[in-house]
mmCIF file of C-alpha atoms in Angstrom:
data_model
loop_
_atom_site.group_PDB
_atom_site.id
_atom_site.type_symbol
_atom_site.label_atom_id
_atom_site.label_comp_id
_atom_site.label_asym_id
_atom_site.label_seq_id
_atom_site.Cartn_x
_atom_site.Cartn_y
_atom_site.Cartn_z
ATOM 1 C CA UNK A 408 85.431 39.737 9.906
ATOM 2 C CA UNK A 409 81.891 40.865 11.530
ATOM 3 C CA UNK A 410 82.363 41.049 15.306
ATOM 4 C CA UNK A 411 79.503 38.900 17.350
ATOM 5 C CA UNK A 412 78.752 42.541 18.379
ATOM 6 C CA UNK A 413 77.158 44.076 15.539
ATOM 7 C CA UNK A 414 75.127 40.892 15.212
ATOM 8 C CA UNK A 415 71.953 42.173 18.046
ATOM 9 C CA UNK A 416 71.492 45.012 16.225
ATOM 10 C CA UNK A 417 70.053 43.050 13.059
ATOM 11 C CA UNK A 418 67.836 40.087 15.428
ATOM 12 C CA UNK A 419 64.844 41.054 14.201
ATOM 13 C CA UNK A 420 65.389 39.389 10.372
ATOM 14 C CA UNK A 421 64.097 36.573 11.531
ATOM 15 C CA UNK A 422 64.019 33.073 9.768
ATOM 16 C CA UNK A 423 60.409 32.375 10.044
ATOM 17 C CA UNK A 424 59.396 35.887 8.855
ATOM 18 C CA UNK A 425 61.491 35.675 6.178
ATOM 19 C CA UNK A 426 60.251 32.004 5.117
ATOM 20 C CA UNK A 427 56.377 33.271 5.381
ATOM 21 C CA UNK A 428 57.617 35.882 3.026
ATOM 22 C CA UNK A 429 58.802 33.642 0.751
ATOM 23 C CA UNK A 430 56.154 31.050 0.573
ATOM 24 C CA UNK A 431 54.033 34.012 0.187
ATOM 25 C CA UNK A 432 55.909 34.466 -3.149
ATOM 26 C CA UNK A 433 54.330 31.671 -4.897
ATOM 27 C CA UNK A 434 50.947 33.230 -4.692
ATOM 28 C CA UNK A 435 52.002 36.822 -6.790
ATOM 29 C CA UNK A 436 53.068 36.505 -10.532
ATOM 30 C CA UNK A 437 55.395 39.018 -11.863
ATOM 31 C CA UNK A 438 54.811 41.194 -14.503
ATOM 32 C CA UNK A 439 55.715 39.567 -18.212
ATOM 33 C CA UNK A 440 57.436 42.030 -21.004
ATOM 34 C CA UNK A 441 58.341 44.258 -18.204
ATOM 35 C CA UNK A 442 62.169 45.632 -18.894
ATOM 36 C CA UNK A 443 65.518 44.266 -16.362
ATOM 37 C CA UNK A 444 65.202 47.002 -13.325
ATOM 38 C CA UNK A 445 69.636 46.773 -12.452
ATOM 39 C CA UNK A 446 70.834 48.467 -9.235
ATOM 40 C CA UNK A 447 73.976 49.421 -8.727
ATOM 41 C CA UNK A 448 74.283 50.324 -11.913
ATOM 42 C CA UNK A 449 76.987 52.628 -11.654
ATOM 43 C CA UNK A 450 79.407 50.917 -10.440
ATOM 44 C CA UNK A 451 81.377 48.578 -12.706
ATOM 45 C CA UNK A 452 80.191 45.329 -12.649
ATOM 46 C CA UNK A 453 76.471 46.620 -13.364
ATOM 47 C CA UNK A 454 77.647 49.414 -15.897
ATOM 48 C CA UNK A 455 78.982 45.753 -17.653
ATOM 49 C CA UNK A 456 75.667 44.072 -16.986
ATOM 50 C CA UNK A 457 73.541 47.075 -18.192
ATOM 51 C CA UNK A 458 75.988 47.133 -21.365
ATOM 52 C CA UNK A 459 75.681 43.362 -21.987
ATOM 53 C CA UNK A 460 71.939 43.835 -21.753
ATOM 54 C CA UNK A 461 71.048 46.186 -24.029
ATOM 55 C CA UNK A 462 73.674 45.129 -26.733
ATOM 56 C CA UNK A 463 71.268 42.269 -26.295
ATOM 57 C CA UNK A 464 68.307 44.147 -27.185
ATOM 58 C CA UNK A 465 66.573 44.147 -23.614
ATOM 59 C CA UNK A 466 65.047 46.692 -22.023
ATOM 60 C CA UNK A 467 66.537 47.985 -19.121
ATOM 61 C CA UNK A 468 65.812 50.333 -16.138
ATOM 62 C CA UNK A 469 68.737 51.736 -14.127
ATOM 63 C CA UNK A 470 67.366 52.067 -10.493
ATOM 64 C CA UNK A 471 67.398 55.308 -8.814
ATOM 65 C CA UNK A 472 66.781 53.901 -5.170
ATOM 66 C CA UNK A 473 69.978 52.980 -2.466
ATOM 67 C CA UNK A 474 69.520 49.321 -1.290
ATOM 68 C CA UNK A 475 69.304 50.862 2.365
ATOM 69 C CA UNK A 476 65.897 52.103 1.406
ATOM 70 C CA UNK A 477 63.444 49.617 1.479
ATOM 71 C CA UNK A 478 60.253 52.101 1.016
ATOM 72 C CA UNK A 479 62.262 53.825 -1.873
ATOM 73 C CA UNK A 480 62.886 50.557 -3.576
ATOM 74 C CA UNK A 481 59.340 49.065 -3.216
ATOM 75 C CA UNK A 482 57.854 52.191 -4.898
ATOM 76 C CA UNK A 483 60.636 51.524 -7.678
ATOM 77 C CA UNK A 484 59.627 48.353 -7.868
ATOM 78 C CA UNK A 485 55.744 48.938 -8.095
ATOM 79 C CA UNK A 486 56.418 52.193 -10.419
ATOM 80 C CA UNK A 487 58.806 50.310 -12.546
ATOM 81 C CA UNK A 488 57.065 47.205 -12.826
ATOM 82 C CA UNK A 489 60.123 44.860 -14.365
ATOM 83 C CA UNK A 490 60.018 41.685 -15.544
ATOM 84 C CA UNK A 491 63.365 40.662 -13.510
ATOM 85 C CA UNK A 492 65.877 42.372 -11.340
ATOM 86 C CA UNK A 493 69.749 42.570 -11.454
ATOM 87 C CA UNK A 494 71.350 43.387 -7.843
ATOM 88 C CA UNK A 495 75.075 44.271 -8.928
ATOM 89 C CA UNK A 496 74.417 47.212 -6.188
ATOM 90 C CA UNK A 497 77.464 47.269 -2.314
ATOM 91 C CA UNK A 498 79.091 49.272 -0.628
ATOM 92 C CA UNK A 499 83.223 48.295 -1.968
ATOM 93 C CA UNK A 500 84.790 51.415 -0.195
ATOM 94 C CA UNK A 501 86.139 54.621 -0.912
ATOM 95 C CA UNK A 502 89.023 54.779 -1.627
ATOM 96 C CA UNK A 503 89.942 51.326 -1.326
ATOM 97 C CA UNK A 504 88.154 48.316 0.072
ATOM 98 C CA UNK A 505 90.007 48.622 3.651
ATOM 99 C CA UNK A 506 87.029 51.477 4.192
ATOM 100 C CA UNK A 507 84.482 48.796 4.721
ATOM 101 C CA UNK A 508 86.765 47.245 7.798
ATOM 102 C CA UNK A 509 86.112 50.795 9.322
ATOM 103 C CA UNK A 510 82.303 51.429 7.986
ATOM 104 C CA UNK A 511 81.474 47.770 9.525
ATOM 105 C CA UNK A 512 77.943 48.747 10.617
ATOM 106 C CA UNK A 513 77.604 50.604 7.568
ATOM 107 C CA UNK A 514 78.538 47.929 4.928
ATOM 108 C CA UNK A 515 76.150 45.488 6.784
ATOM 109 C CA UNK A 516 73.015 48.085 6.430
ATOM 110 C CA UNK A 517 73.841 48.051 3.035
ATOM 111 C CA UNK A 518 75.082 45.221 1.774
ATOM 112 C CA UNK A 519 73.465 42.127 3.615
ATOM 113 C CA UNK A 520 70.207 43.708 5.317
ATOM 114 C CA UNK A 521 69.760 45.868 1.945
ATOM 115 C CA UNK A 522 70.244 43.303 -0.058
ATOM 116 C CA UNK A 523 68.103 40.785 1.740
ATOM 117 C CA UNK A 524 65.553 43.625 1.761
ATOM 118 C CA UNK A 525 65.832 43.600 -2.254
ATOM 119 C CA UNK A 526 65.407 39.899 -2.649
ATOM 120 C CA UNK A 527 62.301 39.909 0.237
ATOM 121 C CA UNK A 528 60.535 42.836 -2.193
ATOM 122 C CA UNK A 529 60.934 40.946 -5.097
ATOM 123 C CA UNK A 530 59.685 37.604 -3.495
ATOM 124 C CA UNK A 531 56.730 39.687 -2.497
ATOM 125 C CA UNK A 532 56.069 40.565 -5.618
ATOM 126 C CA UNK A 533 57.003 37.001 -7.407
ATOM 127 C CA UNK A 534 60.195 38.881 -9.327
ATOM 128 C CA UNK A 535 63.258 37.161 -10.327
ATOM 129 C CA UNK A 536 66.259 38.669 -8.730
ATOM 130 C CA UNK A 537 70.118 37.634 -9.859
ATOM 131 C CA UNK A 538 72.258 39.096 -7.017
ATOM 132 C CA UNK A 539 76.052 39.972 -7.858
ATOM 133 C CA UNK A 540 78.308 39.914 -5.577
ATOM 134 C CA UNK A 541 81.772 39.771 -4.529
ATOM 135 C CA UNK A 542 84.084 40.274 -1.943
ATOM 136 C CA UNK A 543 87.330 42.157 -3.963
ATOM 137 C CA UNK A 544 88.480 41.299 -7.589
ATOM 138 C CA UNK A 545 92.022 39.975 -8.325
ATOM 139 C CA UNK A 546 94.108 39.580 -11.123
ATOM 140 C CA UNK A 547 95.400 35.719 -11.021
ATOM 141 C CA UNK A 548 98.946 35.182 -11.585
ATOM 142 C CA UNK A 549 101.936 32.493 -12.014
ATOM 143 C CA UNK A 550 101.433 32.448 -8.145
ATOM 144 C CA UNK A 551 97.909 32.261 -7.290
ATOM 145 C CA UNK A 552 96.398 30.304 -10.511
ATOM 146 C CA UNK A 553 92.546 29.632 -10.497
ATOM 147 C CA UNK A 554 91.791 26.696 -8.326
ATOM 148 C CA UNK A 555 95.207 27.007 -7.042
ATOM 149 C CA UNK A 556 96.552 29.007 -4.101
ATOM 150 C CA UNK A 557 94.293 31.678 -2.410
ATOM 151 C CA UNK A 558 95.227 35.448 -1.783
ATOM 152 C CA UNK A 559 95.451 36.764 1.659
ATOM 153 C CA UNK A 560 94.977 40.075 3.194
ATOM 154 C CA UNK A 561 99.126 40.642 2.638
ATOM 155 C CA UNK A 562 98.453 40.186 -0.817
ATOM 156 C CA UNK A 563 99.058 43.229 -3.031
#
């Protein structure tokens, strides 16, 4: 529901900048043994990834940095030096997701040009990065079964 308004003020991600970035990629290696650097690991899918991760015996970082940082999260990077990195980090509004429809510009900073941000600093540096994301979790019932019928906004 992002108005063609808000779109000028994030032009200059461009596609070819972004694709030099990425073919630049190839040409870094990323660090081996490092631990799993997670973001957003407060929040509760990546308090359940960091929990699934180190009942699995891997070493794991919790990042300090906010995604609309870039220069905070490419020192964490370089100080942190991981082997991989878990994105489970958005803005999902306070106190309910209808916050975001207000915060428009502010959910984009953060969770599409921060994120992209994230996956450009790892490509830099030739890091893996799994990205988690979604849009608002449901509960499926008799009425809206998995594959079956889709929720809508009127949807409690």
């Amino acid at each position: 529901h992002i108005s063609h308004s808000h779109s000028s003020h994030f032009s200059h991600f461009s596609h070819a900048s972004f694709s030099a970035t990425m073919a630049s990629a190839s040409e870094t290696k990323a660090p081996e043994g490092g631990p799993i650097l997670v973001f957003g690991s407060t929040g509760w899918i990546g308090s359940q990834i960091v929990d699934l991760l180190k009942k699995g015996g891997k070493d794991v970082v919790c990042a300090r940095s906010r995604l609309e940082n870039r220069e905070d999260c490419a020192r964490e990077l370089d100080e942190v030096k991981p082997s991989a990195v878990m994105n489970c980090a958005g803005l999902t509004g306070r106190p309910n997701v209808d916050w975001c429809e207000d915060h428009k510009e502010e959910v984009m900073r953060v969770n599409v040009i921060g994120t992209l941000s994230l996956v450009d600093l790892c490509s830099q540096r030739g890091l893996h990065i799994t990205n988690f994301a979604t849009g608002c979790i449901y509960s499926y019932d008799a009425e809206h079964t998995i594959g079956g019928k889709g929720f809508t906004e009127e949807d409690e």
